[in-house]
Amino acid sequence: MTTPKILITGATGKTGSRILTRLSDMSIPARAASRGSDIPFDWEAPETWPAALDGIETVYVSYFPDLAVPGAVDTIAAFCDAAKAAGVRHLILLSGRGETHAKECEDLVRESGLIYTLLRCAWFSQNFSEGYLRDPMMAGVIALPAGDTCEALVDVEDIVDVAIAALTEEGHENQLYEITGPRLMHFAQVAAELSRAANRPVTYTPLTLEQFRAGMAEAAGPFIADVITHVCSEALDGRNEWLGDGVQRALGRAPRDFADFCNHAARMGVWRDAA
């Protein structure tokens, strides 16, 4: 068996799981990194990192819970050091737009001395089909602390396409890709698109950050509530109301539209009621 030269952290997440599947389809060996993988990897347990990094040249870095949270900067700094010590050459970092700590993590990767590719992404469209917004959407109400802010929702498949290119092709070294969808959408428009595709009523209700956190804490617990509320406080205040060109630059094509995501998700049956 060929020894993997690629490590995929966040192997069970939205992007990591898809990247592993794509690499497998391409017959490119890769090592999955998660708490439950054959070689366990835990962001909170640095002693697990050396075994996961052994023999690896390129790492896809998807930090859990989010680069925006306090503590991420110190962890990414330590991981960069561990990667260099292990002989890693290239880090591909999944990052988020407008997040203060995420930008600090990007700077650490840039300054690490390693080859880097930064994937700075908008909100995932898939949050409505396989993430924390699916259940509220199925209940008919998307309630977010977004006011009248617009967001350029991005299809995870586009992020994965860019990541695969960076993992398998030359020309993406030391690049920052601003990865967004092709249009800015108010969340009332998002709700309307979801309603049309899913053939069920969906509306948007703006909340304060305090209201949002209280609802999230009840549904998912205080830790998740704190993480998501912190991300919302930075990402949904208007600073991200612009379109990136990362998909176009990396892949030479336009990004997928939110309507296309909705139509595909509906065809796959992700919004059907359980029998």
mmCIF file of C-alpha atoms in Angstrom:
data_model
loop_
_atom_site.group_PDB
_atom_site.id
_atom_site.type_symbol
_atom_site.label_atom_id
_atom_site.label_comp_id
_atom_site.label_asym_id
_atom_site.label_seq_id
_atom_site.Cartn_x
_atom_site.Cartn_y
_atom_site.Cartn_z
ATOM 1 C CA MET A 1 0.000 0.000 0.000
ATOM 2 C CA THR A 2 1.262 3.471 -0.912
ATOM 3 C CA THR A 3 2.022 5.614 2.117
ATOM 4 C CA PRO A 4 -0.236 8.694 2.145
ATOM 5 C CA LYS A 5 1.460 12.053 1.658
ATOM 6 C CA ILE A 6 -1.753 14.024 2.297
ATOM 7 C CA LEU A 7 -3.433 14.529 5.675
ATOM 8 C CA ILE A 8 -7.054 15.693 5.860
ATOM 9 C CA THR A 9 -8.045 17.123 9.230
ATOM 10 C CA GLY A 10 -11.728 17.529 9.960
ATOM 11 C CA ALA A 11 -12.170 14.224 8.164
ATOM 12 C CA THR A 12 -15.809 13.850 9.204
ATOM 13 C CA GLY A 13 -16.787 17.459 8.465
ATOM 14 C CA LYS A 14 -18.556 18.967 5.471
ATOM 15 C CA THR A 15 -15.393 19.690 3.508
ATOM 16 C CA GLY A 16 -13.006 17.048 4.847
ATOM 17 C CA SER A 17 -15.306 14.100 4.191
ATOM 18 C CA ARG A 18 -15.920 15.232 0.623
ATOM 19 C CA ILE A 19 -12.222 15.814 -0.021
ATOM 20 C CA LEU A 20 -11.402 12.294 1.157
ATOM 21 C CA THR A 21 -14.061 10.837 -1.142
ATOM 22 C CA ARG A 22 -12.769 12.826 -4.118
ATOM 23 C CA LEU A 23 -9.167 11.794 -3.487
ATOM 24 C CA SER A 24 -10.230 8.160 -3.175
ATOM 25 C CA ASP A 25 -12.086 8.417 -6.485
ATOM 26 C CA MET A 26 -8.859 9.783 -7.998
ATOM 27 C CA SER A 27 -6.874 6.870 -6.470
ATOM 28 C CA ILE A 28 -4.807 9.340 -4.439
ATOM 29 C CA PRO A 29 -4.050 7.987 -0.960
ATOM 30 C CA ALA A 30 -4.806 10.308 1.943
ATOM 31 C CA ARG A 31 -4.813 9.938 5.707
ATOM 32 C CA ALA A 32 -8.003 10.865 7.539
ATOM 33 C CA ALA A 33 -7.511 12.798 10.770
ATOM 34 C CA SER A 34 -10.233 12.834 13.395
ATOM 35 C CA ARG A 35 -10.720 11.588 16.921
ATOM 36 C CA GLY A 36 -12.098 8.315 15.587
ATOM 37 C CA SER A 37 -9.675 7.733 12.702
ATOM 38 C CA ASP A 38 -7.208 4.845 12.517
ATOM 39 C CA ILE A 39 -4.509 7.242 13.682
ATOM 40 C CA PRO A 40 -6.444 9.400 16.162
ATOM 41 C CA PHE A 41 -6.106 13.167 15.851
ATOM 42 C CA ASP A 42 -7.465 15.687 18.329
ATOM 43 C CA TRP A 43 -6.941 19.446 18.129
ATOM 44 C CA GLU A 44 -7.076 19.570 21.927
ATOM 45 C CA ALA A 45 -4.440 16.845 22.323
ATOM 46 C CA PRO A 46 -1.166 17.932 20.660
ATOM 47 C CA GLU A 47 0.390 14.617 21.623
ATOM 48 C CA THR A 48 -1.742 13.025 18.863
ATOM 49 C CA TRP A 49 -0.331 15.254 16.142
ATOM 50 C CA PRO A 50 3.117 13.702 15.451
ATOM 51 C CA ALA A 51 1.752 10.271 14.529
ATOM 52 C CA ALA A 52 -0.847 11.816 12.219
ATOM 53 C CA LEU A 53 1.797 14.026 10.567
ATOM 54 C CA ASP A 54 4.382 11.263 10.119
ATOM 55 C CA GLY A 55 5.422 11.051 6.455
ATOM 56 C CA ILE A 56 2.975 13.761 5.392
ATOM 57 C CA GLU A 57 3.853 16.472 2.857
ATOM 58 C CA THR A 58 0.548 18.374 2.527
ATOM 59 C CA VAL A 59 -2.122 19.056 5.163
ATOM 60 C CA TYR A 60 -5.679 20.287 4.700
ATOM 61 C CA VAL A 61 -6.380 22.188 7.910
ATOM 62 C CA SER A 62 -10.014 22.360 9.020
ATOM 63 C CA TYR A 63 -9.972 23.492 12.637
ATOM 64 C CA PHE A 64 -12.746 22.515 15.061
ATOM 65 C CA PRO A 65 -14.828 24.198 16.314
ATOM 66 C CA ASP A 66 -13.926 27.330 14.320
ATOM 67 C CA LEU A 67 -10.916 29.568 13.742
ATOM 68 C CA ALA A 68 -12.978 32.479 15.060
ATOM 69 C CA VAL A 69 -13.058 31.197 18.634
ATOM 70 C CA PRO A 70 -10.555 32.153 21.358
ATOM 71 C CA GLY A 71 -7.753 29.601 21.600
ATOM 72 C CA ALA A 72 -7.642 28.833 17.887
ATOM 73 C CA VAL A 73 -4.686 31.136 17.276
ATOM 74 C CA ASP A 74 -2.486 29.416 19.855
ATOM 75 C CA THR A 75 -3.474 25.984 18.555
ATOM 76 C CA ILE A 76 -2.751 26.843 14.930
ATOM 77 C CA ALA A 77 0.602 28.345 15.944
ATOM 78 C CA ALA A 78 1.539 25.110 17.710
ATOM 79 C CA PHE A 79 0.297 23.029 14.777
ATOM 80 C CA CYS A 80 2.425 24.999 12.318
ATOM 81 C CA ASP A 81 5.466 24.252 14.478
ATOM 82 C CA ALA A 82 4.549 20.560 14.652
ATOM 83 C CA ALA A 83 4.021 20.399 10.897
ATOM 84 C CA LYS A 84 7.417 21.972 10.198
ATOM 85 C CA ALA A 85 9.092 19.585 12.628
ATOM 86 C CA ALA A 86 7.452 16.642 10.850
ATOM 87 C CA GLY A 87 8.691 17.755 7.429
ATOM 88 C CA VAL A 88 5.368 18.981 6.046
ATOM 89 C CA ARG A 89 5.781 21.288 3.030
ATOM 90 C CA HIS A 90 2.309 22.699 2.323
ATOM 91 C CA LEU A 91 -0.639 23.781 4.511
ATOM 92 C CA ILE A 92 -4.081 24.412 3.012
ATOM 93 C CA LEU A 93 -6.129 26.346 5.568
ATOM 94 C CA LEU A 94 -9.929 26.516 5.591
ATOM 95 C CA SER A 95 -10.771 29.973 6.908
ATOM 96 C CA GLY A 96 -13.733 32.312 7.256
ATOM 97 C CA ARG A 97 -14.420 35.828 6.055
ATOM 98 C CA GLY A 98 -14.366 38.762 8.425
ATOM 99 C CA GLU A 99 -13.318 36.774 11.492
ATOM 100 C CA THR A 100 -10.612 38.439 13.590
ATOM 101 C CA HIS A 101 -9.044 35.267 14.988
ATOM 102 C CA ALA A 102 -9.290 33.515 11.618
ATOM 103 C CA LYS A 103 -7.260 36.331 10.042
ATOM 104 C CA GLU A 104 -4.639 35.913 12.788
ATOM 105 C CA CYS A 105 -4.487 32.183 12.004
ATOM 106 C CA GLU A 106 -4.053 32.958 8.311
ATOM 107 C CA ASP A 107 -1.153 35.268 9.157
ATOM 108 C CA LEU A 108 0.478 32.528 11.230
ATOM 109 C CA VAL A 109 0.274 30.104 8.315
ATOM 110 C CA ARG A 110 1.625 32.729 5.897
ATOM 111 C CA GLU A 111 4.578 33.409 8.206
ATOM 112 C CA SER A 112 5.278 29.764 9.071
ATOM 113 C CA GLY A 113 7.849 29.272 6.335
ATOM 114 C CA LEU A 114 5.662 26.577 4.775
ATOM 115 C CA ILE A 115 3.970 26.772 1.399
ATOM 116 C CA TYR A 116 0.398 27.857 2.039
ATOM 117 C CA THR A 117 -2.986 28.074 0.342
ATOM 118 C CA LEU A 118 -5.668 30.022 2.203
ATOM 119 C CA LEU A 119 -9.324 29.258 1.499
ATOM 120 C CA ARG A 120 -11.254 32.183 2.989
ATOM 121 C CA CYS A 121 -14.888 31.195 2.642
ATOM 122 C CA ALA A 122 -18.350 32.690 2.910
ATOM 123 C CA TRP A 123 -21.157 30.945 4.802
ATOM 124 C CA PHE A 124 -21.834 27.416 3.577
ATOM 125 C CA SER A 125 -25.044 26.782 1.627
ATOM 126 C CA GLN A 126 -24.965 23.278 3.118
ATOM 127 C CA ASN A 127 -25.694 24.699 6.572
ATOM 128 C CA PHE A 128 -29.313 24.532 5.431
ATOM 129 C CA SER A 129 -29.169 20.900 4.286
ATOM 130 C CA GLU A 130 -26.786 19.132 6.674
ATOM 131 C CA GLY A 131 -25.894 21.701 9.306
ATOM 132 C CA TYR A 132 -27.340 23.487 12.292
ATOM 133 C CA LEU A 133 -29.832 25.468 10.181
ATOM 134 C CA ARG A 134 -31.553 22.433 8.665
ATOM 135 C CA ASP A 135 -33.930 21.753 11.553
ATOM 136 C CA PRO A 136 -35.051 25.396 11.867
ATOM 137 C CA MET A 137 -35.521 25.524 8.102
ATOM 138 C CA MET A 138 -37.638 22.350 8.248
ATOM 139 C CA ALA A 139 -39.698 24.005 10.994
ATOM 140 C CA GLY A 140 -40.319 26.923 8.649
ATOM 141 C CA VAL A 141 -38.324 29.732 10.261
ATOM 142 C CA ILE A 142 -34.720 30.832 9.726
ATOM 143 C CA ALA A 143 -33.982 33.050 12.728
ATOM 144 C CA LEU A 144 -30.567 34.744 12.620
ATOM 145 C CA PRO A 145 -28.902 37.850 14.068
ATOM 146 C CA ALA A 146 -28.382 39.219 10.566
ATOM 147 C CA GLY A 147 -30.806 42.139 10.312
ATOM 148 C CA ASP A 148 -30.832 43.292 6.683
ATOM 149 C CA THR A 149 -27.296 42.041 6.044
ATOM 150 C CA CYS A 150 -26.575 40.186 2.812
ATOM 151 C CA GLU A 151 -24.317 37.137 2.487
ATOM 152 C CA ALA A 152 -22.674 35.491 -0.540
ATOM 153 C CA LEU A 153 -23.508 31.893 0.388
ATOM 154 C CA VAL A 154 -21.043 29.403 -1.081
ATOM 155 C CA ASP A 155 -21.610 25.805 -2.107
ATOM 156 C CA VAL A 156 -19.303 23.461 -0.190
ATOM 157 C CA GLU A 157 -18.670 21.600 -3.456
ATOM 158 C CA ASP A 158 -16.920 24.722 -4.774
ATOM 159 C CA ILE A 159 -14.699 24.855 -1.691
ATOM 160 C CA VAL A 160 -13.867 21.189 -2.168
ATOM 161 C CA ASP A 161 -13.069 21.729 -5.856
ATOM 162 C CA VAL A 162 -10.596 24.474 -4.923
ATOM 163 C CA ALA A 163 -9.090 22.341 -2.154
ATOM 164 C CA ILE A 164 -8.636 19.398 -4.515
ATOM 165 C CA ALA A 165 -6.919 21.662 -7.026
ATOM 166 C CA ALA A 166 -4.563 22.939 -4.326
ATOM 167 C CA LEU A 167 -3.857 19.383 -3.154
ATOM 168 C CA THR A 168 -3.202 17.873 -6.579
ATOM 169 C CA GLU A 169 -2.086 20.628 -8.970
ATOM 170 C CA GLU A 170 0.702 23.164 -9.200
ATOM 171 C CA GLY A 171 -0.052 26.869 -9.333
ATOM 172 C CA HIS A 172 -1.915 27.315 -6.046
ATOM 173 C CA GLU A 173 1.122 27.815 -3.847
ATOM 174 C CA ASN A 174 1.112 30.871 -1.560
ATOM 175 C CA GLN A 175 -2.336 31.972 -2.713
ATOM 176 C CA LEU A 176 -5.298 33.467 -0.869
ATOM 177 C CA TYR A 177 -8.635 32.502 -2.419
ATOM 178 C CA GLU A 178 -11.725 34.492 -1.386
ATOM 179 C CA ILE A 179 -14.378 31.831 -1.995
ATOM 180 C CA THR A 180 -17.978 33.029 -2.223
ATOM 181 C CA GLY A 181 -21.108 32.364 -4.185
ATOM 182 C CA PRO A 182 -21.929 34.487 -7.259
ATOM 183 C CA ARG A 183 -24.473 36.851 -5.631
ATOM 184 C CA LEU A 184 -25.229 38.652 -2.405
ATOM 185 C CA MET A 185 -28.508 37.557 -0.827
ATOM 186 C CA HIS A 186 -30.613 38.957 1.992
ATOM 187 C CA PHE A 187 -31.736 36.134 4.267
ATOM 188 C CA ALA A 188 -35.349 36.788 3.273
ATOM 189 C CA GLN A 189 -34.237 35.905 -0.278
ATOM 190 C CA VAL A 190 -32.468 32.832 1.070
ATOM 191 C CA ALA A 191 -35.667 31.738 2.808
ATOM 192 C CA ALA A 192 -37.670 32.280 -0.379
ATOM 193 C CA GLU A 193 -35.244 30.156 -2.425
ATOM 194 C CA LEU A 194 -35.373 27.381 0.166
ATOM 195 C CA SER A 195 -39.160 27.553 0.306
ATOM 196 C CA ARG A 196 -39.451 27.255 -3.475
ATOM 197 C CA ALA A 197 -37.056 24.317 -3.781
ATOM 198 C CA ALA A 198 -38.306 22.403 -0.737
ATOM 199 C CA ASN A 199 -41.970 23.143 -1.506
ATOM 200 C CA ARG A 200 -42.662 24.180 2.064
ATOM 201 C CA PRO A 201 -43.111 27.547 3.788
ATOM 202 C CA VAL A 202 -39.857 29.071 5.042
ATOM 203 C CA THR A 203 -39.510 32.616 6.370
ATOM 204 C CA TYR A 204 -36.702 34.713 7.816
ATOM 205 C CA THR A 205 -36.896 36.291 11.278
ATOM 206 C CA PRO A 206 -34.142 38.703 12.385
ATOM 207 C CA LEU A 207 -32.952 38.304 15.978
ATOM 208 C CA THR A 208 -30.621 40.121 18.318
ATOM 209 C CA LEU A 209 -27.419 38.283 19.233
ATOM 210 C CA GLU A 210 -28.814 37.709 22.727
ATOM 211 C CA GLN A 211 -32.032 36.176 21.380
ATOM 212 C CA PHE A 212 -30.080 33.990 18.973
ATOM 213 C CA ARG A 213 -27.699 32.712 21.641
ATOM 214 C CA ALA A 214 -30.559 31.866 23.990
ATOM 215 C CA GLY A 215 -32.303 29.816 21.316
ATOM 216 C CA MET A 216 -29.092 28.068 20.269
ATOM 217 C CA ALA A 217 -28.219 27.239 23.878
ATOM 218 C CA GLU A 218 -31.584 25.587 24.348
ATOM 219 C CA ALA A 219 -31.278 23.609 21.120
ATOM 220 C CA ALA A 220 -27.570 22.702 21.074
ATOM 221 C CA GLY A 221 -26.076 23.586 24.458
ATOM 222 C CA PRO A 222 -24.059 26.592 25.643
ATOM 223 C CA PHE A 223 -20.727 25.674 24.010
ATOM 224 C CA ILE A 224 -22.107 25.427 20.475
ATOM 225 C CA ALA A 225 -24.276 28.477 21.141
ATOM 226 C CA ASP A 226 -21.238 30.530 22.150
ATOM 227 C CA VAL A 227 -19.230 29.431 19.102
ATOM 228 C CA ILE A 228 -21.940 30.136 16.536
ATOM 229 C CA THR A 229 -23.002 33.394 18.175
ATOM 230 C CA HIS A 230 -19.400 34.597 18.150
ATOM 231 C CA VAL A 231 -19.081 33.768 14.445
ATOM 232 C CA CYS A 232 -22.376 35.527 13.688
ATOM 233 C CA SER A 233 -21.286 38.621 15.600
ATOM 234 C CA GLU A 234 -18.398 39.091 13.171
ATOM 235 C CA ALA A 235 -19.688 37.572 9.943
ATOM 236 C CA LEU A 236 -23.182 39.055 9.846
ATOM 237 C CA ASP A 237 -22.525 42.708 10.666
ATOM 238 C CA GLY A 238 -22.175 43.828 7.048
ATOM 239 C CA ARG A 239 -18.397 43.543 6.691
ATOM 240 C CA ASN A 240 -18.783 40.630 4.253
ATOM 241 C CA GLU A 241 -21.222 42.248 1.832
ATOM 242 C CA TRP A 242 -19.017 41.771 -1.226
ATOM 243 C CA LEU A 243 -18.205 39.026 -3.716
ATOM 244 C CA GLY A 244 -14.921 37.135 -3.913
ATOM 245 C CA ASP A 245 -13.277 35.715 -7.023
ATOM 246 C CA GLY A 246 -11.554 32.681 -5.515
ATOM 247 C CA VAL A 247 -13.460 30.068 -7.502
ATOM 248 C CA GLN A 248 -12.858 31.950 -10.732
ATOM 249 C CA ARG A 249 -9.134 32.373 -10.020
ATOM 250 C CA ALA A 250 -8.516 28.809 -8.845
ATOM 251 C CA LEU A 251 -10.767 26.915 -11.242
ATOM 252 C CA GLY A 252 -11.426 29.221 -14.183
ATOM 253 C CA ARG A 253 -15.207 29.001 -13.835
ATOM 254 C CA ALA A 254 -18.045 30.733 -12.033
ATOM 255 C CA PRO A 255 -19.167 29.520 -8.586
ATOM 256 C CA ARG A 256 -22.395 27.574 -8.199
ATOM 257 C CA ASP A 257 -25.490 29.655 -7.482
ATOM 258 C CA PHE A 258 -27.553 29.167 -4.318
ATOM 259 C CA ALA A 259 -30.568 28.257 -6.455
ATOM 260 C CA ASP A 260 -28.588 25.389 -7.987
ATOM 261 C CA PHE A 261 -27.665 24.167 -4.507
ATOM 262 C CA CYS A 262 -31.328 24.304 -3.462
ATOM 263 C CA ASN A 263 -32.496 22.411 -6.539
ATOM 264 C CA HIS A 264 -29.863 19.698 -6.061
ATOM 265 C CA ALA A 265 -30.614 19.312 -2.348
ATOM 266 C CA ALA A 266 -34.324 19.003 -3.100
ATOM 267 C CA ARG A 267 -33.666 16.326 -5.723
ATOM 268 C CA MET A 268 -31.590 14.415 -3.159
ATOM 269 C CA GLY A 269 -34.520 14.477 -0.735
ATOM 270 C CA VAL A 270 -32.729 16.177 2.147
ATOM 271 C CA TRP A 271 -35.798 18.242 3.034
ATOM 272 C CA ARG A 272 -38.364 15.459 2.958
ATOM 273 C CA ASP A 273 -40.199 14.792 6.194
ATOM 274 C CA ALA A 274 -39.312 11.504 7.904
ATOM 275 C CA ALA A 275 -41.862 8.785 7.286
#
